[in-house]
Amino acid sequence: MAATKARLVTWRDNEHVLDEHVRYRHKQGMTSPTTPRASRRERPAKPPLNRPGIIEAALRILREEGLGKVTMRRIAAALDTGPASLYVYVRDTEDLHAQVLDALLAPVGATPRGQGWRDTLKGLLRRYMDVLLAYPELARMAMSTPASGPHYLRLTDQILGLLLEGGASDHSAAWAVDLLLLYATAHAAEHGAWKASARAQAEMTALASAVLDADPGVYPHVARLSKSLMAGGPPRLDWSLDLLISGAVQAPEPVTLSKERS
Amino acid sequence: MAATKARLVTWRDNEHVLDEHVRYRHKQGMTSPTTPRASRRERPAKPPLNRPGIIEAALRILREEGLGKVTMRRIAAALDTGPASLYVYVRDTEDLHAQVLDALLAPVGATPRGQGWRDTLKGLLRRYMDVLLAYPELARMAMSTPASGPHYLRLTDQILGLLLEGGASDHSAAWAVDLLLLYATAHAAEHGAWKASARAQAEMTALASAVLDADPGVYPHVARLSKSLMAGGPPRLDWSLDLLISGAVQAPEPVTLSKERS
DNA sequence: ACCTGAACACCGTTCAAGT
DNA sequence: ACCTGAACACCGTTCAAGT
């Protein structure tokens, strides 16, 4: 139990791991990896392994080759080591990907204020979606791994503040923030994938013709509204965000919470 | 081009493929696979390969071992053949999974009517989510592959009808149906994964403590509303669905469409 | 404590050679 | 036209044996 916990801490934060590492290297009479000037001359081919270095390598591979190549083996090769070595710093592939996503989310929190709370909120969500649209596979992953990274938490806090500014009740804001982020994530996962793969695009046109050719006898509403169903563009996303935001600021106080008021 | 199209048809519908198969077997003087009584006695170990048979095998493996085992190799082994043989009927793994999902969606369309349009609509969405909650990996896949199966189309049609019954305008209904289905899919992907994996549950409690211990200086709103943020249960899903449905029936006519009215 | 090679147990997909 | 064996090019993760 205690051992397990120590290992967990290792994955979250490798400060003390590095400490141990340094201590070992000192014991062996090696130069410390934290003193670069000493190693400047006989610079070893491999920089020391650590969590930030691994994530940095992962980000590089992500940008150049896509998430499909962000594998333990690929990263290990880039760092000139074996895949087994990464498991000291990373619990598994999902942990790695979650870490990569939070790193990508860093600039989103710096979105500037817009004209009013509503525009600012929309801008924030759009910036969040832009990141995920660029890496739809990460959006998909974000849906199954509860995001708890610091940048995600900051985004949550900002959205909460803007909803309250817009007049939402405390409880509505608290529940709506998830709704907004879930929708943004899902929208990005969907549209990012459509944009990225020729396969999904082919499937998309198949869907379009299935809708446009829908048998009015079997699918009466789809057949009648087929053109509206397929119409889209930026106004559609805007309409959806407005629906969600208006819903959040107008929604009635959740019933359970009024029951359990202290 | 013509050859490609023929192959595409093969994947969608293997009727004529079977015809060719039968013709070949007749030419060789073999018994037809469509006359079971003839093969009753010297019943070959392997039934003939076809798309429905492959999907049936996939569903069996899905139920028994999870989507992670629904692989070309595993299905091929179950059907006592090599993985290469499946590529006659299935374009790739994603095509296979999409097919499996549409098969699972069949009973959703048979959801009975409830008290009013709103309850019926919620019931329909809940049934859809129940399927996806049982197989969260499929929910994740559904987000990146535009669903165009007949059962999905039927579900879309039913939702459209109920929204119109509730007073939504044509255009609002058409745009809102996507919003509702996307939310339902995303919610299922998220919560299904949390329920399924111990890993996600551990991550969940990590998130909970991150929220409850949030530094009020850095995350003021999260810290103040932490209890509401984590509170949930069935009323929360109900609240979210009501927000979306009310939004759909109240939403203003989308602006683009009023411009492009003929 | 970290690092590593090697192994285990898998994948999807393609292709040439069958029937 | 379908079916197949074999091959290509990969995966994640574990474990014992290093330093």
Coordinates of C-alpha atoms (C1' of nucleotides) in Angstrom, one line a residue:
Chain A
M1 CA 0.0 0.0 0.0
A2 CA 2.7 2.4 1.0
A3 CA 4.9 1.2 -1.8
T4 CA 2.0 1.7 -4.3
K5 CA 1.5 5.2 -3.1
A6 CA 5.1 6.1 -3.5
R7 CA 5.0 4.8 -7.0
L8 CA 1.9 6.9 -7.7
V9 CA 3.7 10.0 -6.5
T10 CA 6.5 9.1 -8.8
W11 CA 4.2 9.4 -11.8
R12 CA 2.7 12.7 -10.7
D13 CA 5.8 14.5 -9.9
N14 CA 9.3 13.3 -10.4
E15 CA 11.2 15.8 -8.3
H16 CA 12.1 13.4 -5.6
V17 CA 12.8 10.8 -8.2
L18 CA 15.4 13.0 -9.7
D19 CA 16.8 13.6 -6.2
E20 CA 17.3 9.9 -5.8
H21 CA 18.8 9.8 -9.2
V22 CA 21.3 12.5 -8.4
R23 CA 22.2 10.8 -5.1
Y24 CA 22.9 7.6 -6.9
R25 CA 25.0 9.2 -9.5
H26 CA 27.0 11.1 -6.9
K27 CA 27.6 7.8 -5.1
Q28 CA 29.0 6.4 -8.4
G29 CA 31.2 9.5 -8.8
M30 CA 29.3 10.6 -11.9
T31 CA 28.5 14.2 -12.7
S32 CA 25.1 15.4 -11.7
P33 CA 22.6 15.9 -14.6
T34 CA 21.6 19.2 -13.0
T35 CA 25.0 20.7 -13.6
P36 CA 25.1 21.0 -17.4
R37 CA 28.4 22.9 -17.5
A38 CA 30.2 19.8 -16.1
S39 CA 28.8 17.6 -18.8
R40 CA 29.2 20.2 -21.5
R41 CA 32.5 18.6 -22.7
E42 CA 31.8 14.8 -22.6
R43 CA 28.2 15.4 -23.3
P44 CA 26.5 12.0 -23.3
A45 CA 24.4 11.3 -26.3
K46 CA 21.3 10.8 -24.1
P47 CA 19.9 13.5 -21.8
P48 CA 18.6 12.2 -18.5
L49 CA 15.1 10.7 -18.7
N50 CA 12.3 12.5 -16.8
R51 CA 8.6 13.2 -17.0
P52 CA 8.9 16.6 -18.7
G53 CA 11.4 15.3 -21.2
I54 CA 9.1 12.4 -22.1
I55 CA 6.1 14.7 -22.5
E56 CA 8.1 17.1 -24.6
A57 CA 9.2 14.3 -26.9
A58 CA 5.6 13.1 -27.1
L59 CA 4.5 16.6 -28.1
R60 CA 7.1 16.8 -30.8
I61 CA 6.0 13.4 -32.2
L62 CA 2.3 14.5 -31.9
R63 CA 2.9 17.6 -34.0
E64 CA 5.0 15.8 -36.6
E65 CA 3.3 12.4 -36.9
G66 CA 0.0 12.5 -35.1
L67 CA -1.3 10.8 -32.0
G68 CA -1.2 7.4 -33.7
K69 CA 2.6 7.6 -33.4
V70 CA 2.7 8.8 -29.9
T71 CA 3.4 5.3 -28.6
M72 CA 5.7 4.1 -25.9
R73 CA 7.9 2.4 -28.4
R74 CA 8.1 5.5 -30.7
I75 CA 8.9 7.9 -27.8
A76 CA 11.5 5.5 -26.4
A77 CA 13.1 5.3 -29.8
A78 CA 13.2 9.1 -30.0
L79 CA 14.8 9.3 -26.6
D80 CA 17.2 6.6 -27.6
T81 CA 16.1 4.0 -25.0
G82 CA 13.8 1.0 -24.7
P83 CA 10.1 1.3 -24.1
A84 CA 10.4 -0.3 -20.6
S85 CA 12.4 2.7 -19.4
L86 CA 9.4 5.0 -19.7
Y87 CA 7.3 3.1 -17.2
V88 CA 9.3 4.7 -14.4
Y89 CA 7.7 8.1 -15.2
V90 CA 4.5 7.2 -16.9
R91 CA 1.8 4.8 -15.7
D92 CA 0.6 3.8 -19.1
T93 CA -0.3 5.2 -22.5
E94 CA -3.5 6.9 -21.4
D95 CA -1.6 8.7 -18.6
L96 CA 0.8 9.9 -21.2
H97 CA -1.9 11.1 -23.5
A98 CA -3.7 12.9 -20.7
Q99 CA -0.5 14.7 -19.8
V100 CA 0.0 15.7 -23.4
L101 CA -3.5 17.2 -23.6
D102 CA -3.1 19.3 -20.4
A103 CA 0.2 20.7 -21.8
L104 CA -1.6 21.7 -25.0
L105 CA -4.3 23.4 -22.9
A106 CA -1.9 25.9 -21.4
P107 CA -2.5 28.8 -23.8
V108 CA -6.3 28.5 -23.6
G109 CA -6.5 30.0 -20.2
A110 CA -4.8 33.2 -21.5
T111 CA -7.8 34.0 -23.8
P112 CA -8.4 37.8 -23.6
R113 CA -11.7 39.2 -22.4
G114 CA -14.2 40.1 -25.1
Q115 CA -17.0 42.7 -25.3
G116 CA -19.2 41.1 -22.6
W117 CA -19.4 38.0 -20.5
R118 CA -21.1 36.1 -23.3
D119 CA -18.6 36.8 -26.0
T120 CA -15.8 36.1 -23.6
L121 CA -17.3 32.8 -22.7
K122 CA -17.8 31.9 -26.3
G123 CA -14.2 32.9 -27.1
L124 CA -12.9 30.7 -24.3
L125 CA -14.8 27.7 -25.5
R126 CA -13.8 28.3 -29.1
R127 CA -10.1 28.4 -28.1
Y128 CA -10.6 25.2 -26.2
M129 CA -12.2 23.6 -29.2
D130 CA -9.5 24.8 -31.5
V131 CA -6.9 22.8 -29.6
L132 CA -9.0 19.7 -29.7
L133 CA -10.0 20.2 -33.3
A134 CA -6.3 20.1 -34.1
Y135 CA -5.9 16.8 -32.3
P136 CA -9.3 15.0 -32.5
E137 CA -7.9 11.7 -31.1
L138 CA -7.0 13.6 -27.9
A139 CA -10.6 15.0 -27.8
R140 CA -11.8 11.4 -27.9
M141 CA -9.5 10.4 -25.1
A142 CA -10.5 13.4 -23.0
M143 CA -14.0 12.1 -23.0
S144 CA -13.1 8.9 -21.2
T145 CA -10.5 10.2 -18.9
P146 CA -11.7 12.6 -16.2
A147 CA -9.5 15.7 -16.9
S148 CA -8.0 16.9 -13.7
G149 CA -4.9 18.8 -15.0
P150 CA -4.2 22.3 -13.7
H151 CA -5.0 23.9 -17.0
Y152 CA -8.3 22.2 -17.3
L153 CA -9.2 23.3 -13.8
R154 CA -8.3 26.9 -14.6
L155 CA -10.6 26.7 -17.7
T156 CA -13.4 25.4 -15.5
D157 CA -12.9 28.3 -13.1
Q158 CA -13.0 30.9 -15.8
I159 CA -16.2 29.5 -17.3
L160 CA -17.8 29.4 -13.9
G161 CA -17.0 33.0 -13.3
L162 CA -18.5 34.1 -16.6
L163 CA -21.7 32.1 -16.1
L164 CA -22.1 33.8 -12.7
E165 CA -21.4 37.1 -14.3
G166 CA -24.2 36.3 -16.8
G167 CA -26.7 35.8 -14.0
A168 CA -26.6 32.1 -13.5
S169 CA -27.4 30.8 -10.1
D170 CA -24.5 29.0 -8.2
H171 CA -26.0 25.6 -8.7
S172 CA -26.9 26.1 -12.3
A173 CA -23.4 27.4 -13.1
A174 CA -21.8 24.4 -11.3
W175 CA -23.8 21.9 -13.3
A176 CA -23.7 23.8 -16.6
V177 CA -20.0 24.1 -16.7
D178 CA -19.7 20.3 -17.3
L179 CA -22.4 20.5 -20.0
L180 CA -20.5 23.2 -21.9
L181 CA -17.2 21.5 -21.7
L182 CA -18.6 18.1 -22.6
Y183 CA -20.3 19.6 -25.6
A184 CA -17.2 21.5 -26.7
T185 CA -15.1 18.3 -26.4
A186 CA -17.6 16.2 -28.2
H187 CA -18.1 18.7 -31.0
A188 CA -14.4 18.9 -31.5
A189 CA -14.0 15.1 -31.4
E190 CA -16.7 14.8 -34.1
H191 CA -15.7 17.6 -36.4
G192 CA -12.0 17.1 -35.9
A193 CA -12.2 13.6 -37.0
W194 CA -14.3 14.5 -40.1
K195 CA -11.8 17.0 -41.1
A196 CA -8.8 14.8 -40.5
S197 CA -9.7 11.5 -42.2
A198 CA -10.7 10.9 -45.8
R199 CA -12.5 7.9 -44.4
A200 CA -14.8 9.9 -42.2
Q201 CA -15.4 12.3 -45.0
A202 CA -16.5 9.5 -47.3
E203 CA -18.8 8.3 -44.5
M204 CA -20.1 11.9 -44.1
T205 CA -21.2 12.1 -47.8
A206 CA -22.7 8.7 -47.4
L207 CA -24.7 10.0 -44.5
A208 CA -25.6 13.1 -46.4
S209 CA -27.1 11.1 -49.3
A210 CA -28.8 8.7 -46.8
V211 CA -30.5 11.8 -45.3
L212 CA -31.3 13.4 -48.6
D213 CA -32.7 10.2 -50.1
A214 CA -34.5 9.2 -46.9
D215 CA -37.8 7.4 -47.7
P216 CA -40.6 9.8 -46.6
G217 CA -42.7 6.7 -45.7
V218 CA -40.1 5.4 -43.2
Y219 CA -38.4 8.6 -42.1
P220 CA -41.0 11.3 -42.6
H221 CA -39.4 14.1 -40.5
V222 CA -35.9 13.4 -41.8
A223 CA -37.1 13.5 -45.4
R224 CA -39.0 16.7 -44.9
L225 CA -36.2 18.5 -43.0
S226 CA -33.3 17.0 -44.8
K227 CA -31.9 20.3 -46.1
S228 CA -32.0 21.9 -42.7
L229 CA -30.4 18.8 -41.1
M230 CA -27.4 19.1 -43.3
A231 CA -27.1 22.9 -43.3
G232 CA -24.3 24.0 -41.1
G233 CA -21.3 26.2 -41.1
P234 CA -20.1 28.5 -38.3
P235 CA -23.6 29.9 -37.5
R236 CA -24.7 26.4 -36.4
L237 CA -22.0 26.1 -33.7
D238 CA -22.8 29.6 -32.6
W239 CA -26.5 28.8 -32.3
S240 CA -25.6 25.7 -30.3
L241 CA -23.4 27.6 -27.9
D242 CA -26.0 30.2 -27.4
L243 CA -28.6 27.6 -26.7
L244 CA -26.4 26.1 -24.0
I245 CA -25.4 29.3 -22.5
S246 CA -28.9 30.8 -22.4
G247 CA -30.1 27.5 -20.9
A248 CA -27.5 27.8 -18.2
V249 CA -28.3 31.3 -17.1
Q250 CA -32.1 30.7 -17.3
A251 CA -32.3 27.2 -16.0
P252 CA -34.3 26.6 -12.8
E253 CA -32.5 25.8 -9.6
P254 CA -31.8 22.1 -9.6
V255 CA -34.5 20.4 -7.5
T256 CA -32.3 18.1 -5.4
L257 CA -30.2 20.9 -4.2
S258 CA -33.2 22.9 -2.9
K259 CA -34.2 19.8 -1.0
E260 CA -30.8 19.3 0.6
R261 CA -30.3 22.9 1.6
S262 CA -28.8 23.1 5.1
Chain B
M1 CA -13.4 3.3 -60.6
A2 CA -16.1 0.9 -61.5
A3 CA -14.2 -1.9 -59.8
T4 CA -13.9 0.3 -56.7
K5 CA -17.6 0.9 -56.6
A6 CA -18.4 -2.8 -56.9
R7 CA -16.1 -3.4 -54.0
L8 CA -17.9 -0.7 -52.0
V9 CA -21.2 -2.3 -52.7
T10 CA -19.7 -5.6 -51.5
W11 CA -19.1 -4.1 -48.1
R12 CA -22.5 -2.6 -47.8
D13 CA -24.6 -5.5 -48.9
N14 CA -23.3 -8.9 -49.6
E15 CA -26.4 -10.3 -51.4
H16 CA -24.9 -10.4 -54.8
V17 CA -21.6 -11.6 -53.3
L18 CA -23.4 -14.6 -52.0
D19 CA -24.9 -15.1 -55.5
E20 CA -21.5 -15.2 -57.0
H21 CA -20.4 -17.6 -54.3
V22 CA -23.3 -19.9 -55.0
R23 CA -22.6 -19.8 -58.7
Y24 CA -19.0 -20.7 -58.1
R25 CA -19.8 -23.6 -55.8
H26 CA -22.4 -24.9 -58.3
K27 CA -19.8 -24.8 -61.0
Q28 CA -17.5 -26.8 -58.8
G29 CA -20.3 -29.3 -58.1
M30 CA -20.5 -28.4 -54.5
T31 CA -23.7 -28.1 -52.5
S32 CA -25.1 -24.7 -52.1
P33 CA -24.7 -23.1 -48.7
T34 CA -28.3 -21.8 -49.0
T35 CA -29.7 -25.3 -48.8
P36 CA -29.0 -26.4 -45.3
R37 CA -30.7 -29.8 -45.6
A38 CA -28.2 -30.9 -48.2
S39 CA -25.3 -30.1 -45.9
R40 CA -27.0 -31.4 -42.8
R41 CA -25.2 -34.8 -43.0
E42 CA -21.6 -33.9 -44.0
R43 CA -22.0 -30.5 -42.3
P44 CA -18.7 -28.7 -42.9
A45 CA -17.0 -27.4 -39.7
K46 CA -17.2 -23.9 -41.1
P47 CA -20.4 -22.1 -42.1
P48 CA -20.0 -19.8 -45.1
L49 CA -18.5 -16.4 -44.4
N50 CA -20.7 -13.3 -44.9
R51 CA -21.2 -9.9 -43.4
P52 CA -24.1 -10.8 -41.1
G53 CA -22.2 -13.8 -39.8
I54 CA -19.1 -11.7 -39.1
I55 CA -21.1 -9.1 -37.3
E56 CA -22.9 -11.7 -35.3
A57 CA -19.5 -13.2 -34.2
A58 CA -18.4 -9.7 -33.4
L59 CA -21.4 -9.1 -31.2
R60 CA -20.8 -12.4 -29.4
I61 CA -17.2 -11.5 -28.7
L62 CA -18.2 -8.0 -27.6
R63 CA -20.6 -9.3 -25.0
E64 CA -18.2 -11.9 -23.7
E65 CA -14.9 -10.1 -23.9
G66 CA -15.4 -6.4 -24.6
L67 CA -14.6 -4.2 -27.6
G68 CA -10.9 -4.6 -27.0
K69 CA -11.2 -8.1 -28.2
V70 CA -13.4 -7.3 -31.2
T71 CA -10.4 -7.5 -33.5
M72 CA -10.0 -8.8 -37.0
R73 CA -7.8 -11.6 -35.7
R74 CA -10.0 -12.6 -32.9
I75 CA -13.1 -12.7 -35.0
A76 CA -11.3 -14.6 -37.7
A77 CA -10.2 -17.1 -35.1
A78 CA -13.8 -17.5 -33.9
L79 CA -14.9 -18.2 -37.4
D80 CA -12.0 -20.6 -37.9
T81 CA -10.3 -18.6 -40.7
G82 CA -7.5 -16.2 -41.2
P83 CA -7.9 -12.4 -40.7
A84 CA -7.3 -11.7 -44.3
S85 CA -10.6 -13.4 -45.2
L86 CA -12.7 -10.8 -43.4
Y87 CA -11.5 -8.0 -45.7
V88 CA -13.8 -9.3 -48.4
Y89 CA -16.8 -8.2 -46.3
V90 CA -15.5 -5.5 -44.0
R91 CA -13.5 -2.4 -45.1
D92 CA -11.5 -2.1 -41.9
T93 CA -11.9 -2.3 -38.1
E94 CA -13.8 1.0 -37.8
D95 CA -16.3 -0.2 -40.4
L96 CA -16.8 -3.3 -38.3
H97 CA -17.3 -1.4 -35.1
A98 CA -19.8 1.0 -36.7
Q99 CA -21.8 -1.9 -37.9
V100 CA -21.8 -3.5 -34.5
L101 CA -23.1 -0.3 -33.0
D102 CA -26.0 0.0 -35.4
A103 CA -27.0 -3.6 -34.7
L104 CA -27.1 -2.8 -30.9
L105 CA -29.3 0.2 -31.6
A106 CA -32.1 -1.8 -33.1
P107 CA -34.2 -2.1 -29.9
V108 CA -33.9 1.6 -29.1
G109 CA -36.3 2.6 -31.8
A110 CA -39.0 0.4 -30.1
T111 CA -39.1 2.6 -27.0
P112 CA -42.8 3.0 -26.0
R113 CA -44.5 6.3 -25.8
G114 CA -44.6 7.9 -22.4
Q115 CA -47.0 10.4 -20.8
G116 CA -46.2 13.4 -23.1
W117 CA -43.8 14.3 -25.8
R118 CA -41.1 15.4 -23.3
D119 CA -41.1 12.2 -21.3
T120 CA -41.1 10.2 -24.4
L121 CA -38.2 12.1 -25.8
K122 CA -36.3 11.7 -22.5
G123 CA -37.1 8.0 -22.5
L124 CA -35.8 7.6 -26.0
L125 CA -32.6 9.4 -25.2
R126 CA -32.1 7.3 -22.1
R127 CA -32.5 4.1 -24.0
Y128 CA -30.0 5.2 -26.5
M129 CA -27.6 6.1 -23.7
D130 CA -28.2 2.8 -21.9
V131 CA -26.8 1.0 -25.0
L132 CA -23.8 3.2 -25.1
L133 CA -23.2 3.1 -21.4
A134 CA -22.9 -0.6 -21.7
Y135 CA -20.2 -0.3 -24.3
P136 CA -18.4 3.0 -23.7
E137 CA -15.7 2.3 -26.3
L138 CA -18.4 2.2 -28.9
A139 CA -19.7 5.5 -27.7
R140 CA -16.3 6.9 -28.2
M141 CA -16.1 5.5 -31.7
A142 CA -19.6 6.9 -32.5
M143 CA -18.2 10.3 -32.0
S144 CA -15.7 10.2 -34.7
T145 CA -17.6 8.1 -37.3
P146 CA -20.7 9.9 -38.7
A147 CA -23.4 7.4 -37.9
S148 CA -25.5 6.6 -40.9
G149 CA -27.0 3.3 -40.0
P150 CA -30.7 2.7 -40.5
H151 CA -31.4 2.4 -36.7
Y152 CA -29.6 5.7 -36.1
L153 CA -31.6 7.4 -38.8
R154 CA -34.8 6.0 -37.3
L155 CA -33.8 7.4 -33.9
T156 CA -33.1 10.8 -35.5
D157 CA -36.6 10.8 -37.1
Q158 CA -38.3 10.0 -33.8
I159 CA -36.5 12.7 -32.0
L160 CA -37.4 15.2 -34.7
G161 CA -41.0 14.3 -34.4
L162 CA -41.1 14.7 -30.7
L163 CA -39.4 18.1 -30.8
L164 CA -41.9 19.3 -33.4
E165 CA -44.7 18.0 -31.2
G166 CA -43.2 20.1 -28.4
G167 CA -43.5 23.2 -30.4
A168 CA -40.0 23.6 -31.9
S169 CA -39.7 25.3 -35.2
D170 CA -38.5 23.2 -38.1
H171 CA -35.1 24.7 -38.2
S172 CA -34.6 24.6 -34.5
A173 CA -35.6 20.9 -34.4
A174 CA -33.3 20.1 -37.3
W175 CA -30.3 21.7 -35.6
A176 CA -31.2 20.5 -32.0
V177 CA -31.4 16.9 -32.9
D178 CA -27.7 16.7 -33.4
L179 CA -27.1 18.6 -30.2
L180 CA -29.2 16.1 -28.2
L181 CA -27.6 13.0 -29.8
L182 CA -24.1 14.4 -29.5
Y183 CA -24.7 15.2 -25.8
A184 CA -26.2 11.8 -25.2
T185 CA -23.3 10.1 -26.9
A186 CA -20.7 12.1 -25.1
H187 CA -22.3 11.6 -21.7
A188 CA -22.4 7.9 -22.2
A189 CA -18.8 7.8 -23.4
E190 CA -17.8 9.7 -20.3
H191 CA -19.8 7.9 -17.7
G192 CA -19.5 4.5 -19.2
A193 CA -15.8 4.7 -19.1
W194 CA -15.8 5.9 -15.5
K195 CA -18.0 3.0 -14.5
A196 CA -16.0 0.4 -16.5
S197 CA -12.4 1.0 -15.6
A198 CA -10.8 1.1 -12.2
R199 CA -8.3 3.4 -13.8
A200 CA -10.8 6.0 -14.7
Q201 CA -12.4 5.7 -11.2
A202 CA -9.0 6.4 -9.6
E203 CA -8.6 9.4 -11.8
M204 CA -12.1 10.4 -10.8
T205 CA -11.3 10.5 -7.1
A206 CA -8.1 12.3 -8.0
L207 CA -10.2 14.9 -9.7
A208 CA -12.7 15.1 -6.8
S209 CA -9.9 15.9 -4.4
A210 CA -8.3 18.3 -6.8
V211 CA -11.6 20.2 -6.9
L212 CA -12.3 20.0 -3.2
D213 CA -8.8 21.1 -2.3
A214 CA -8.6 23.8 -5.0
D215 CA -6.7 26.8 -3.8
P216 CA -9.3 29.7 -3.4
G217 CA -6.6 32.1 -4.5
V218 CA -6.1 30.5 -7.9
Y219 CA -9.4 28.9 -8.5
P220 CA -11.9 31.0 -6.6
H221 CA -15.1 29.8 -8.2
V222 CA -14.2 26.2 -8.2
A223 CA -13.2 26.4 -4.6
R224 CA -16.5 28.1 -3.6
L225 CA -18.7 25.8 -5.6
S226 CA -16.8 22.6 -5.2
K227 CA -19.6 20.7 -3.5
S228 CA -22.1 21.6 -6.2
L229 CA -19.6 20.7 -8.9
M230 CA -19.2 17.2 -7.6
A231 CA -22.9 16.7 -6.7
G232 CA -24.6 14.6 -9.2
G233 CA -26.8 11.5 -9.4
P234 CA -29.7 11.0 -11.8
P235 CA -31.3 14.4 -11.2
R236 CA -28.2 16.0 -12.8
L237 CA -28.7 14.1 -16.1
D238 CA -32.4 15.0 -16.0
W239 CA -31.6 18.6 -15.4
S240 CA -29.2 18.6 -18.4
L241 CA -31.7 16.9 -20.7
D242 CA -34.3 19.4 -19.7
L243 CA -32.0 22.3 -20.4
L244 CA -31.3 21.0 -23.9
I245 CA -34.9 20.2 -24.7
S246 CA -36.2 23.5 -23.4
G247 CA -33.5 25.3 -25.3
A248 CA -34.5 23.4 -28.5
V249 CA -38.2 24.3 -28.3
Q250 CA -37.6 27.9 -27.2
A251 CA -34.5 28.7 -29.3
P252 CA -34.8 31.5 -31.8
E253 CA -35.0 30.7 -35.5
P254 CA -31.4 30.3 -36.7
V255 CA -30.4 33.5 -38.4
T256 CA -28.8 32.1 -41.5
L257 CA -31.9 30.3 -42.5
S258 CA -34.1 33.3 -42.3
K259 CA -31.7 35.0 -44.7
E260 CA -31.8 32.2 -47.2
R261 CA -35.5 31.6 -47.2
S262 CA -36.7 31.1 -50.7
Chain C
dA1 C1' 16.2 3.8 -7.7
dC2 C1' 16.6 3.9 -12.2
dC3 C1' 17.6 1.6 -16.7
dT4 C1' 17.5 -2.1 -20.0
dG5 C1' 17.1 -6.2 -23.2
dA6 C1' 14.4 -9.6 -24.1
dA7 C1' 10.3 -11.7 -24.1
dC8 C1' 5.2 -12.4 -24.1
dA9 C1' 1.1 -11.7 -26.2
dC10 C1' -0.8 -9.5 -29.2
dC11 C1' -2.4 -5.9 -33.3
dG12 C1' -4.2 -4.2 -38.7
dT13 C1' -3.5 -4.8 -43.3
dT14 C1' -1.5 -6.4 -47.7
dC15 C1' -0.3 -9.6 -51.2
dA16 C1' 0.5 -13.5 -54.0
dA17 C1' -1.1 -17.8 -54.7
dG18 C1' -4.6 -20.7 -54.2
dT19 C1' -9.9 -22.7 -55.3
Chain D
dA1 C1' -15.0 -14.0 -56.6
dC2 C1' -13.8 -15.6 -52.7
dC3 C1' -10.4 -17.6 -49.5
dT4 C1' -5.9 -18.2 -47.4
dG5 C1' -1.0 -18.5 -45.4
dA6 C1' 2.5 -15.8 -44.7
dA7 C1' 4.6 -11.7 -44.1
dC8 C1' 5.3 -6.8 -42.9
dA9 C1' 5.3 -3.5 -39.7
dC10 C1' 4.0 -2.5 -35.8
dC11 C1' 1.7 -2.4 -30.6
dG12 C1' 1.7 -2.3 -24.7
dT13 C1' 3.4 -4.2 -20.8
dT14 C1' 6.2 -7.1 -17.7
dC15 C1' 10.2 -9.1 -15.7
dA16 C1' 14.7 -10.4 -14.4
dA17 C1' 19.1 -8.7 -14.5
dG18 C1' 21.8 -5.0 -14.7
dT19 C1' 24.1 -0.1 -12.8

